[in-house]
Each structure stands twice: as structure tokens, then as C-alpha cells.
């Protein structure tokens, strides 16, 4: 058990941070709703005392929203939006980088290669980093379960106003849910690949983390602000800029289509996987970087 915790301490810390962050957000949502409900009751009582019944029919006591509405309200309007914009990449990056440093940059790399081929070991290192694929699905599961509990088990299809999801997705909620989870999973894998590339190339843990995080944002900016704006304006491809925004994977606000978003997510994974292959194919360079690591 101690060995497992030691090898996965940053992953476990990331999961703990996510759990506590979601829990605090759920408590805050519950507190805000109770205040809203109490206020609506007082307003209704005041109306009954001072106006006609017909007029007061416009008022009602606040009702706890459904699971899906709570889920997206938390993602969009609460502190979790900071997580979905800025924090989740750094959690994945630190967890991946720490694991790879423990296997490749510890000084034991050359000794291991005397007992195992380079190809097999570098593949083992990559496969080991894939355990971090649990990070974003864990976030989705915890947030969904918490939203379900808050809603009292209400899984009805919400309205566009309460859920912040376009009606076209609400009409095909199962398909939308599957695409949503798949693309978040692929986004997680994309960040793992970036982390793997920079950790193998870097000679220092901190530089690997910073380089990976900056690369994530540079790719985002290039895709959205340069390629997206250029192609959208020149070729009149509507909604392309929004669709190439990484935050669209969390909200799907004015994107081209669900198939396009799947293709976009797959493209990110494919290109980054090619980058992983290109960076590890030179054994001498990888071994030399490992020897220089601090």
C-alpha cells in the first residue's frame, strides 16, 4: 500500500483536490438554493398579503433543478469554471510528469535497459502514464453523482434555460452525454501526450511542467485565435472559432456539430500521439536527456 501511494502520490492528490473542490461547490450550490427558496417563500407570502390571487399566481416557490441542470450550472456559474478553464491541465501534467520522472529520470534508466529493450521499456513508461486518464472522468463522475444527490434523483430532461444546453442536444441527450464523456476522455489523453513529450525532452521537472502547460495554452490560442479566425473569415465557416476553443468541450456553446467536436478531439490525440512517437524514437537522445536530468 505504501509503495502504491508513493508511486501515485500526485495522482491521488489530484483526485483528492477534485473531490474536495466538487464537494465544496455542491455545498455552496445547496446553500444558495436554500437562500433562493427562502426568499421566494417570503416574496410569495408578501404578495398574498398585499395583492390579488391572480397577480400572485406569477410567483412560485423555488424548486431544486434536475441533475443535468445542476451539473452544468456548477460548471458554468460556480468556482468549478476555474477548474474547467485553468486547473485541470496542470493537475494532469504534474501527475504525468512526476510518474515519468520516477521511471526515466531517476538514474536507473540505463540499468533497466540492460534487462529490457528500449522499445519495451519506453512503451511501459507511456502505458504507465495512461493511469492519469482517470482524472477527468473522475471529475465527471463525482460532479454527476453529487448533482444527482442534490436534485433528489431527478433525471428528467431539463429545459434549455435551466441547463444551458442547446435544445438540439436536449432532444438527443443520450447521444450528447456519450459524446461529452468521450471528448473529455480524449482531451485528458491529449494533455497526457503533451506531458509525456515535454517530460522526455526536458532535463528538469519544473521546466517539463511549465513547458507542458504553456504548450497546452499555445495550441489553444493558435487553433482558436489564429486558425479559427482566419478560416472562419476567409472561407465563411460559421462557428469554427468557438468549436476550436478547448472550453467548448465543457459547454458546447455554439459549436459546429457533435461529429465535428469528436473529429477535433480525435485529431488532437492523433497529432499528439505522433509527437510522442517522434520524440521517443531516438534512443540515444532520450538516454542522454535522462542522464542530464535533475
PDB file of C-alpha atoms in Angstrom:
ATOM      1  CA  UNK A   1       0.000   0.000   0.000  1.00  0.00           C
ATOM      2  CA  UNK A   2       2.791   2.418   0.889  1.00  0.00           C
ATOM      3  CA  UNK A   3       4.542   1.669  -2.391  1.00  0.00           C
ATOM      4  CA  UNK A   4       1.324   2.296  -4.333  1.00  0.00           C
ATOM      5  CA  UNK A   5       0.745   5.631  -2.575  1.00  0.00           C
ATOM      6  CA  UNK A   6       4.364   6.689  -3.093  1.00  0.00           C
ATOM      7  CA  UNK A   7       4.279   5.898  -6.809  1.00  0.00           C
ATOM      8  CA  UNK A   8       0.939   7.587  -7.343  1.00  0.00           C
ATOM      9  CA  UNK A   9       1.003  10.376  -4.772  1.00  0.00           C
ATOM     10  CA  UNK A  10       0.461  13.215  -7.255  1.00  0.00           C
ATOM     11  CA  UNK A  11      -2.368  11.345  -8.944  1.00  0.00           C
ATOM     12  CA  UNK A  12      -4.012  10.690  -5.581  1.00  0.00           C
ATOM     13  CA  UNK A  13      -3.507  14.326  -4.557  1.00  0.00           C
ATOM     14  CA  UNK A  14      -5.136  15.427  -7.830  1.00  0.00           C
ATOM     15  CA  UNK A  15      -8.142  13.192  -7.209  1.00  0.00           C
ATOM     16  CA  UNK A  16      -8.423  14.473  -3.650  1.00  0.00           C
ATOM     17  CA  UNK A  17      -8.312  18.096  -4.836  1.00  0.00           C
ATOM     18  CA  UNK A  18     -11.044  17.355  -7.368  1.00  0.00           C
ATOM     19  CA  UNK A  19     -13.215  15.595  -4.780  1.00  0.00           C
ATOM     20  CA  UNK A  20     -12.927  18.423  -2.259  1.00  0.00           C
ATOM     21  CA  UNK A  21     -13.450  21.124  -4.893  1.00  0.00           C
ATOM     22  CA  UNK A  22     -16.594  19.464  -6.205  1.00  0.00           C
ATOM     23  CA  UNK A  23     -17.864  18.836  -2.669  1.00  0.00           C
ATOM     24  CA  UNK A  24     -17.392  22.484  -1.688  1.00  0.00           C
ATOM     25  CA  UNK A  25     -19.145  23.615  -4.890  1.00  0.00           C
ATOM     26  CA  UNK A  26     -22.077  21.291  -4.193  1.00  0.00           C
ATOM     27  CA  UNK A  27     -22.390  22.619  -0.644  1.00  0.00           C
ATOM     28  CA  UNK A  28     -22.276  26.179  -1.948  1.00  0.00           C
ATOM     29  CA  UNK A  29     -24.968  25.368  -4.528  1.00  0.00           C
ATOM     30  CA  UNK A  30     -27.172  23.842  -1.829  1.00  0.00           C
ATOM     31  CA  UNK A  31     -26.685  26.901   0.378  1.00  0.00           C
ATOM     32  CA  UNK A  32     -27.517  29.282  -2.487  1.00  0.00           C
ATOM     33  CA  UNK A  33     -30.626  27.300  -3.371  1.00  0.00           C
ATOM     34  CA  UNK A  34     -31.903  27.319   0.222  1.00  0.00           C
ATOM     35  CA  UNK A  35     -31.464  31.110   0.300  1.00  0.00           C
ATOM     36  CA  UNK A  36     -33.303  31.401  -3.011  1.00  0.00           C
ATOM     37  CA  UNK A  37     -36.103  29.152  -1.790  1.00  0.00           C
ATOM     38  CA  UNK A  38     -36.477  31.091   1.453  1.00  0.00           C
ATOM     39  CA  UNK A  39     -36.547  34.363  -0.468  1.00  0.00           C
ATOM     40  CA  UNK A  40     -39.195  33.049  -2.900  1.00  0.00           C
ATOM     41  CA  UNK A  41     -41.387  31.908   0.014  1.00  0.00           C
ATOM     42  CA  UNK A  42     -41.179  35.346   1.638  1.00  0.00           C
ATOM     43  CA  UNK A  43     -41.980  37.075  -1.656  1.00  0.00           C
ATOM     44  CA  UNK A  44     -44.988  34.831  -2.194  1.00  0.00           C
ATOM     45  CA  UNK A  45     -46.265  35.434   1.353  1.00  0.00           C
ATOM     46  CA  UNK A  46     -45.860  39.188   0.920  1.00  0.00           C
ATOM     47  CA  UNK A  47     -47.715  39.050  -2.390  1.00  0.00           C
ATOM     48  CA  UNK A  48     -50.645  37.115  -0.917  1.00  0.00           C
ATOM     49  CA  UNK A  49     -50.975  39.680   1.850  1.00  0.00           C
ATOM     50  CA  UNK A  50     -50.869  42.732  -0.420  1.00  0.00           C
ATOM     51  CA  UNK A  51     -52.141  41.733  -3.868  1.00  0.00           C
ATOM     52  CA  UNK A  52     -54.789  39.679  -5.568  1.00  0.00           C
ATOM     53  CA  UNK A  53     -54.509  35.920  -6.111  1.00  0.00           C
ATOM     54  CA  UNK A  54     -54.361  36.396  -9.871  1.00  0.00           C
ATOM     55  CA  UNK A  55     -51.332  38.637  -9.524  1.00  0.00           C
ATOM     56  CA  UNK A  56     -49.617  36.269  -7.066  1.00  0.00           C
ATOM     57  CA  UNK A  57     -50.021  33.335  -9.458  1.00  0.00           C
ATOM     58  CA  UNK A  58     -46.974  34.759 -11.204  1.00  0.00           C
ATOM     59  CA  UNK A  59     -44.836  33.863  -8.200  1.00  0.00           C
ATOM     60  CA  UNK A  60     -43.847  30.396  -7.049  1.00  0.00           C
ATOM     61  CA  UNK A  61     -41.578  28.683  -4.528  1.00  0.00           C
ATOM     62  CA  UNK A  62     -38.156  27.799  -5.956  1.00  0.00           C
ATOM     63  CA  UNK A  63     -37.765  24.107  -6.825  1.00  0.00           C
ATOM     64  CA  UNK A  64     -34.454  22.251  -6.898  1.00  0.00           C
ATOM     65  CA  UNK A  65     -33.452  21.780 -10.555  1.00  0.00           C
ATOM     66  CA  UNK A  66     -32.818  18.438 -12.211  1.00  0.00           C
ATOM     67  CA  UNK A  67     -29.463  16.627 -12.272  1.00  0.00           C
ATOM     68  CA  UNK A  68     -28.329  17.826 -15.705  1.00  0.00           C
ATOM     69  CA  UNK A  69     -29.185  21.453 -14.959  1.00  0.00           C
ATOM     70  CA  UNK A  70     -27.294  21.388 -11.661  1.00  0.00           C
ATOM     71  CA  UNK A  71     -24.304  19.746 -13.367  1.00  0.00           C
ATOM     72  CA  UNK A  72     -23.923  22.461 -15.997  1.00  0.00           C
ATOM     73  CA  UNK A  73     -24.833  25.306 -13.662  1.00  0.00           C
ATOM     74  CA  UNK A  74     -21.927  24.232 -11.445  1.00  0.00           C
ATOM     75  CA  UNK A  75     -19.569  24.025 -14.426  1.00  0.00           C
ATOM     76  CA  UNK A  76     -20.587  27.433 -15.777  1.00  0.00           C
ATOM     77  CA  UNK A  77     -21.545  29.624 -12.816  1.00  0.00           C
ATOM     78  CA  UNK A  78     -19.528  28.349  -9.846  1.00  0.00           C
ATOM     79  CA  UNK A  79     -15.846  28.080  -8.970  1.00  0.00           C
ATOM     80  CA  UNK A  80     -15.627  24.856 -10.960  1.00  0.00           C
ATOM     81  CA  UNK A  81     -15.417  27.014 -14.078  1.00  0.00           C
ATOM     82  CA  UNK A  82     -11.890  27.881 -12.890  1.00  0.00           C
ATOM     83  CA  UNK A  83     -11.164  24.157 -12.836  1.00  0.00           C
ATOM     84  CA  UNK A  84     -12.555  23.587 -16.333  1.00  0.00           C
ATOM     85  CA  UNK A  85     -10.615  26.529 -17.770  1.00  0.00           C
ATOM     86  CA  UNK A  86      -7.291  26.631 -15.976  1.00  0.00           C
ATOM     87  CA  UNK A  87      -6.680  23.968 -13.334  1.00  0.00           C
ATOM     88  CA  UNK A  88      -7.339  20.534 -14.795  1.00  0.00           C
ATOM     89  CA  UNK A  89      -4.410  20.659 -17.297  1.00  0.00           C
ATOM     90  CA  UNK A  90      -1.879  21.409 -14.559  1.00  0.00           C
ATOM     91  CA  UNK A  91      -3.174  18.583 -12.363  1.00  0.00           C
ATOM     92  CA  UNK A  92      -2.815  16.099 -15.223  1.00  0.00           C
ATOM     93  CA  UNK A  93       0.586  17.483 -16.222  1.00  0.00           C
ATOM     94  CA  UNK A  94       2.080  17.318 -12.728  1.00  0.00           C
ATOM     95  CA  UNK A  95       0.774  13.811 -12.172  1.00  0.00           C
ATOM     96  CA  UNK A  96       2.104  12.539 -15.519  1.00  0.00           C
ATOM     97  CA  UNK A  97       5.445  14.309 -15.211  1.00  0.00           C
ATOM     98  CA  UNK A  98       6.101  13.037 -11.696  1.00  0.00           C
ATOM     99  CA  UNK A  99       5.399   9.459 -12.763  1.00  0.00           C
ATOM    100  CA  UNK A 100       7.660   9.610 -15.812  1.00  0.00           C
ATOM    101  CA  UNK A 101      10.451  11.251 -13.832  1.00  0.00           C
ATOM    102  CA  UNK A 102      10.255   8.426 -11.347  1.00  0.00           C
ATOM    103  CA  UNK A 103      10.741   5.853 -14.117  1.00  0.00           C
ATOM    104  CA  UNK A 104      13.000   7.557 -16.664  1.00  0.00           C
ATOM    105  CA  UNK A 105      14.820  10.379 -14.890  1.00  0.00           C
ATOM    106  CA  UNK A 106      15.699   8.648 -11.626  1.00  0.00           C
ATOM    107  CA  UNK A 107      19.163   7.493 -12.659  1.00  0.00           C
ATOM    108  CA  UNK A 108      18.044   3.867 -13.013  1.00  0.00           C
ATOM    109  CA  UNK A 109      17.114   4.210 -16.662  1.00  0.00           C
ATOM    110  CA  UNK A 110      20.347   2.838 -18.131  1.00  0.00           C
ATOM    111  CA  UNK A 111      20.388  -0.024 -15.636  1.00  0.00           C
ATOM    112  CA  UNK A 112      16.866  -1.023 -16.631  1.00  0.00           C
ATOM    113  CA  UNK A 113      17.865  -1.040 -20.296  1.00  0.00           C
ATOM    114  CA  UNK A 114      20.395  -3.794 -19.571  1.00  0.00           C
ATOM    115  CA  UNK A 115      17.479  -6.095 -18.699  1.00  0.00           C
ATOM    116  CA  UNK A 116      14.803  -4.812 -21.094  1.00  0.00           C
ATOM    117  CA  UNK A 117      14.790  -3.447 -24.614  1.00  0.00           C
ATOM    118  CA  UNK A 118      14.440   0.302 -25.010  1.00  0.00           C
ATOM    119  CA  UNK A 119      11.255  -0.084 -27.037  1.00  0.00           C
ATOM    120  CA  UNK A 120       9.585  -2.248 -24.401  1.00  0.00           C
ATOM    121  CA  UNK A 121      10.579  -0.002 -21.508  1.00  0.00           C
ATOM    122  CA  UNK A 122       9.637   3.287 -23.140  1.00  0.00           C
ATOM    123  CA  UNK A 123       6.280   1.712 -24.049  1.00  0.00           C
ATOM    124  CA  UNK A 124       5.905   0.621 -20.436  1.00  0.00           C
ATOM    125  CA  UNK A 125       6.574   4.183 -19.281  1.00  0.00           C
ATOM    126  CA  UNK A 126       3.932   5.528 -21.648  1.00  0.00           C
ATOM    127  CA  UNK A 127       1.359   2.924 -20.645  1.00  0.00           C
ATOM    128  CA  UNK A 128       2.054   3.736 -17.005  1.00  0.00           C
ATOM    129  CA  UNK A 129       1.276   7.399 -17.672  1.00  0.00           C
ATOM    130  CA  UNK A 130      -2.150   6.412 -19.008  1.00  0.00           C
ATOM    131  CA  UNK A 131      -3.369   5.743 -15.473  1.00  0.00           C
ATOM    132  CA  UNK A 132      -3.873   9.512 -15.388  1.00  0.00           C
ATOM    133  CA  UNK A 133      -6.753   9.059 -17.821  1.00  0.00           C
ATOM    134  CA  UNK A 134      -8.846   8.653 -14.689  1.00  0.00           C
ATOM    135  CA  UNK A 135      -8.534  12.316 -13.687  1.00  0.00           C
ATOM    136  CA  UNK A 136     -11.188  13.986 -15.852  1.00  0.00           C
ATOM    137  CA  UNK A 137     -13.616  11.017 -15.875  1.00  0.00           C
ATOM    138  CA  UNK A 138     -13.319  11.018 -12.068  1.00  0.00           C
ATOM    139  CA  UNK A 139     -14.294  14.702 -12.078  1.00  0.00           C
ATOM    140  CA  UNK A 140     -17.320  13.987 -14.286  1.00  0.00           C
ATOM    141  CA  UNK A 141     -18.448  11.056 -12.134  1.00  0.00           C
ATOM    142  CA  UNK A 142     -18.107  12.930  -8.831  1.00  0.00           C
ATOM    143  CA  UNK A 143     -19.871  16.004 -10.188  1.00  0.00           C
ATOM    144  CA  UNK A 144     -22.683  13.992 -11.779  1.00  0.00           C
ATOM    145  CA  UNK A 145     -23.265  11.870  -8.665  1.00  0.00           C
ATOM    146  CA  UNK A 146     -23.239  14.985  -6.481  1.00  0.00           C
ATOM    147  CA  UNK A 147     -25.683  16.726  -8.828  1.00  0.00           C
ATOM    148  CA  UNK A 148     -27.913  13.648  -8.795  1.00  0.00           C
ATOM    149  CA  UNK A 149     -27.983  13.605  -4.993  1.00  0.00           C
ATOM    150  CA  UNK A 150     -28.721  17.346  -4.800  1.00  0.00           C
ATOM    151  CA  UNK A 151     -31.572  17.024  -7.281  1.00  0.00           C
ATOM    152  CA  UNK A 152     -33.146  14.235  -5.245  1.00  0.00           C
ATOM    153  CA  UNK A 153     -32.621  11.754  -8.059  1.00  0.00           C
ATOM    154  CA  UNK A 154     -34.335  13.954 -10.639  1.00  0.00           C
ATOM    155  CA  UNK A 155     -33.185  12.785 -14.086  1.00  0.00           C
ATOM    156  CA  UNK A 156     -35.882  14.429 -16.197  1.00  0.00           C
ATOM    157  CA  UNK A 157     -34.814  16.135 -19.417  1.00  0.00           C
ATOM    158  CA  UNK A 158     -34.218  19.783 -18.485  1.00  0.00           C
ATOM    159  CA  UNK A 159     -35.152  22.920 -20.345  1.00  0.00           C
ATOM    160  CA  UNK A 160     -32.658  24.954 -22.330  1.00  0.00           C
ATOM    161  CA  UNK A 161     -32.997  27.834 -19.848  1.00  0.00           C
ATOM    162  CA  UNK A 162     -32.043  25.827 -16.753  1.00  0.00           C
ATOM    163  CA  UNK A 163     -29.382  23.552 -18.244  1.00  0.00           C
ATOM    164  CA  UNK A 164     -27.567  25.994 -20.551  1.00  0.00           C
ATOM    165  CA  UNK A 165     -27.550  23.252 -23.212  1.00  0.00           C
ATOM    166  CA  UNK A 166     -28.952  23.885 -26.680  1.00  0.00           C
ATOM    167  CA  UNK A 167     -32.295  22.296 -27.428  1.00  0.00           C
ATOM    168  CA  UNK A 168     -30.813  20.157 -30.194  1.00  0.00           C
ATOM    169  CA  UNK A 169     -28.658  18.396 -27.578  1.00  0.00           C
ATOM    170  CA  UNK A 170     -31.525  18.086 -25.113  1.00  0.00           C
ATOM    171  CA  UNK A 171     -33.547  16.311 -27.805  1.00  0.00           C
ATOM    172  CA  UNK A 172     -30.765  13.697 -28.072  1.00  0.00           C
ATOM    173  CA  UNK A 173     -29.486  13.749 -24.511  1.00  0.00           C
ATOM    174  CA  UNK A 174     -28.076  10.191 -24.503  1.00  0.00           C
ATOM    175  CA  UNK A 175     -26.025  10.811 -27.648  1.00  0.00           C
ATOM    176  CA  UNK A 176     -24.880  14.163 -26.309  1.00  0.00           C
ATOM    177  CA  UNK A 177     -23.865  12.565 -22.995  1.00  0.00           C
ATOM    178  CA  UNK A 178     -21.824   9.865 -24.727  1.00  0.00           C
ATOM    179  CA  UNK A 179     -20.060  12.427 -26.939  1.00  0.00           C
ATOM    180  CA  UNK A 180     -19.465  14.672 -23.943  1.00  0.00           C
ATOM    181  CA  UNK A 181     -17.757  11.930 -21.912  1.00  0.00           C
ATOM    182  CA  UNK A 182     -15.790  10.625 -24.911  1.00  0.00           C
ATOM    183  CA  UNK A 183     -14.404  14.043 -25.799  1.00  0.00           C
ATOM    184  CA  UNK A 184     -13.425  14.824 -22.197  1.00  0.00           C
ATOM    185  CA  UNK A 185     -11.628  11.467 -22.131  1.00  0.00           C
ATOM    186  CA  UNK A 186      -9.796  12.324 -25.371  1.00  0.00           C
ATOM    187  CA  UNK A 187      -8.919  15.773 -24.027  1.00  0.00           C
ATOM    188  CA  UNK A 188      -7.389  14.047 -20.987  1.00  0.00           C
ATOM    189  CA  UNK A 189      -5.326  11.808 -23.300  1.00  0.00           C
ATOM    190  CA  UNK A 190      -4.194  14.803 -25.364  1.00  0.00           C
ATOM    191  CA  UNK A 191      -2.796  16.504 -22.255  1.00  0.00           C
ATOM    192  CA  UNK A 192      -1.072  13.269 -21.187  1.00  0.00           C
ATOM    193  CA  UNK A 193       0.658  13.115 -24.571  1.00  0.00           C
ATOM    194  CA  UNK A 194       1.840  16.720 -24.259  1.00  0.00           C
ATOM    195  CA  UNK A 195       3.158  15.994 -20.781  1.00  0.00           C
ATOM    196  CA  UNK A 196       4.933  12.860 -21.966  1.00  0.00           C
ATOM    197  CA  UNK A 197       6.658  14.743 -24.798  1.00  0.00           C
ATOM    198  CA  UNK A 198       7.922  17.573 -22.614  1.00  0.00           C
ATOM    199  CA  UNK A 199       8.997  15.300 -19.770  1.00  0.00           C
ATOM    200  CA  UNK A 200      11.051  13.078 -22.073  1.00  0.00           C
ATOM    201  CA  UNK A 201      12.646  16.155 -23.681  1.00  0.00           C
ATOM    202  CA  UNK A 202      13.245  18.161 -20.520  1.00  0.00           C
ATOM    203  CA  UNK A 203      16.122  17.925 -18.089  1.00  0.00           C
ATOM    204  CA  UNK A 204      14.195  19.383 -15.171  1.00  0.00           C
ATOM    205  CA  UNK A 205      10.845  18.569 -13.556  1.00  0.00           C
ATOM    206  CA  UNK A 206       9.710  22.189 -13.237  1.00  0.00           C
ATOM    207  CA  UNK A 207      10.622  23.043 -16.825  1.00  0.00           C
ATOM    208  CA  UNK A 208       8.709  19.975 -18.023  1.00  0.00           C
ATOM    209  CA  UNK A 209       5.585  21.079 -16.125  1.00  0.00           C
ATOM    210  CA  UNK A 210       5.805  24.701 -17.261  1.00  0.00           C
ATOM    211  CA  UNK A 211       6.594  23.705 -20.845  1.00  0.00           C
ATOM    212  CA  UNK A 212       3.644  21.321 -21.000  1.00  0.00           C
ATOM    213  CA  UNK A 213       1.216  23.865 -19.563  1.00  0.00           C
ATOM    214  CA  UNK A 214       2.404  26.638 -21.870  1.00  0.00           C
ATOM    215  CA  UNK A 215       2.209  24.284 -24.845  1.00  0.00           C
ATOM    216  CA  UNK A 216      -1.405  23.487 -23.992  1.00  0.00           C
ATOM    217  CA  UNK A 217      -2.299  27.176 -23.993  1.00  0.00           C
ATOM    218  CA  UNK A 218      -0.250  27.979 -27.102  1.00  0.00           C
ATOM    219  CA  UNK A 219      -2.020  25.238 -29.050  1.00  0.00           C
ATOM    220  CA  UNK A 220      -5.368  26.544 -27.785  1.00  0.00           C
ATOM    221  CA  UNK A 221      -4.547  30.125 -28.833  1.00  0.00           C
ATOM    222  CA  UNK A 222      -3.225  29.097 -32.249  1.00  0.00           C
ATOM    223  CA  UNK A 223      -6.255  26.941 -33.011  1.00  0.00           C
ATOM    224  CA  UNK A 224      -8.854  29.423 -31.831  1.00  0.00           C
ATOM    225  CA  UNK A 225      -7.400  32.887 -32.356  1.00  0.00           C
ATOM    226  CA  UNK A 226      -5.304  32.258 -35.473  1.00  0.00           C
ATOM    227  CA  UNK A 227      -6.500  29.259 -37.468  1.00  0.00           C
ATOM    228  CA  UNK A 228     -10.115  29.543 -36.339  1.00  0.00           C
ATOM    229  CA  UNK A 229     -10.447  33.260 -37.045  1.00  0.00           C
ATOM    230  CA  UNK A 230      -8.596  33.018 -40.372  1.00  0.00           C
ATOM    231  CA  UNK A 231     -10.567  30.075 -41.780  1.00  0.00           C
ATOM    232  CA  UNK A 232     -13.874  31.384 -40.431  1.00  0.00           C
ATOM    233  CA  UNK A 233     -13.405  34.794 -42.036  1.00  0.00           C
ATOM    234  CA  UNK A 234     -11.822  33.698 -45.301  1.00  0.00           C
ATOM    235  CA  UNK A 235     -13.945  30.617 -46.028  1.00  0.00           C
ATOM    236  CA  UNK A 236     -17.034  31.682 -44.038  1.00  0.00           C
ATOM    237  CA  UNK A 237     -17.062  28.580 -41.844  1.00  0.00           C
ATOM    238  CA  UNK A 238     -19.577  29.554 -39.189  1.00  0.00           C
ATOM    239  CA  UNK A 239     -18.862  28.808 -35.511  1.00  0.00           C
ATOM    240  CA  UNK A 240     -15.364  27.470 -36.264  1.00  0.00           C
ATOM    241  CA  UNK A 241     -13.678  29.769 -33.727  1.00  0.00           C
ATOM    242  CA  UNK A 242     -15.980  28.613 -30.938  1.00  0.00           C
ATOM    243  CA  UNK A 243     -15.568  24.987 -31.980  1.00  0.00           C
ATOM    244  CA  UNK A 244     -11.753  25.153 -31.791  1.00  0.00           C
ATOM    245  CA  UNK A 245     -11.913  26.550 -28.264  1.00  0.00           C
ATOM    246  CA  UNK A 246     -10.919  23.880 -25.713  1.00  0.00           C
ATOM    247  CA  UNK A 247     -13.545  25.209 -23.304  1.00  0.00           C
ATOM    248  CA  UNK A 248     -16.175  24.112 -25.838  1.00  0.00           C
ATOM    249  CA  UNK A 249     -15.607  20.537 -24.682  1.00  0.00           C
ATOM    250  CA  UNK A 250     -17.187  21.524 -21.344  1.00  0.00           C
ATOM    251  CA  UNK A 251     -20.124  23.622 -22.548  1.00  0.00           C
ATOM    252  CA  UNK A 252     -20.684  23.115 -26.329  1.00  0.00           C
ATOM    253  CA  UNK A 253     -21.794  26.707 -26.726  1.00  0.00           C
ATOM    254  CA  UNK A 254     -22.409  27.483 -30.423  1.00  0.00           C
ATOM    255  CA  UNK A 255     -20.219  24.767 -31.928  1.00  0.00           C
ATOM    256  CA  UNK A 256     -20.471  23.406 -35.467  1.00  0.00           C
ATOM    257  CA  UNK A 257     -21.768  19.946 -34.530  1.00  0.00           C
ATOM    258  CA  UNK A 258     -21.127  16.968 -32.279  1.00  0.00           C
ATOM    259  CA  UNK A 259     -19.412  14.982 -35.080  1.00  0.00           C
ATOM    260  CA  UNK A 260     -17.086  17.920 -35.679  1.00  0.00           C
ATOM    261  CA  UNK A 261     -16.189  18.059 -31.982  1.00  0.00           C
ATOM    262  CA  UNK A 262     -15.419  14.321 -31.970  1.00  0.00           C
ATOM    263  CA  UNK A 263     -13.224  14.772 -35.043  1.00  0.00           C
ATOM    264  CA  UNK A 264     -11.480  17.712 -33.391  1.00  0.00           C
ATOM    265  CA  UNK A 265     -10.782  15.746 -30.199  1.00  0.00           C
ATOM    266  CA  UNK A 266      -9.541  12.739 -32.182  1.00  0.00           C
ATOM    267  CA  UNK A 267      -7.272  14.997 -34.238  1.00  0.00           C
ATOM    268  CA  UNK A 268      -5.698  16.396 -31.080  1.00  0.00           C
ATOM    269  CA  UNK A 269      -4.993  12.870 -29.831  1.00  0.00           C
ATOM    270  CA  UNK A 270      -3.662  11.595 -33.160  1.00  0.00           C
ATOM    271  CA  UNK A 271      -1.302  14.534 -33.725  1.00  0.00           C
ATOM    272  CA  UNK A 272      -0.029  14.451 -30.125  1.00  0.00           C
ATOM    273  CA  UNK A 273       0.457  10.666 -30.315  1.00  0.00           C
ATOM    274  CA  UNK A 274       2.566  11.144 -33.444  1.00  0.00           C
ATOM    275  CA  UNK A 275       4.553  13.695 -31.446  1.00  0.00           C
ATOM    276  CA  UNK A 276       5.114  11.093 -28.716  1.00  0.00           C
ATOM    277  CA  UNK A 277       6.427   8.624 -31.278  1.00  0.00           C
ATOM    278  CA  UNK A 278       8.753  11.175 -32.863  1.00  0.00           C
ATOM    279  CA  UNK A 279      10.219  12.205 -29.513  1.00  0.00           C
ATOM    280  CA  UNK A 280      10.975   8.672 -28.249  1.00  0.00           C
ATOM    281  CA  UNK A 281      12.211   7.040 -31.440  1.00  0.00           C
ATOM    282  CA  UNK A 282      15.732   8.374 -30.928  1.00  0.00           C
ATOM    283  CA  UNK A 283      17.047   6.187 -28.113  1.00  0.00           C
ATOM    284  CA  UNK A 284      20.374   7.978 -27.741  1.00  0.00           C
ATOM    285  CA  UNK A 285      18.730  11.373 -27.281  1.00  0.00           C
ATOM    286  CA  UNK A 286      16.266  10.074 -24.699  1.00  0.00           C
ATOM    287  CA  UNK A 287      19.006   8.299 -22.713  1.00  0.00           C
ATOM    288  CA  UNK A 288      21.219  11.394 -22.822  1.00  0.00           C
ATOM    289  CA  UNK A 289      18.403  13.623 -21.559  1.00  0.00           C
ATOM    290  CA  UNK A 290      17.735  11.157 -18.780  1.00  0.00           C
ATOM    291  CA  UNK A 291      21.362  11.321 -17.664  1.00  0.00           C
ATOM    292  CA  UNK A 292      21.259  15.118 -17.593  1.00  0.00           C
ATOM    293  CA  UNK A 293      18.065  15.322 -15.570  1.00  0.00           C
ATOM    294  CA  UNK A 294      17.977  16.989 -12.157  1.00  0.00           C
TER     295      UNK A 294
END
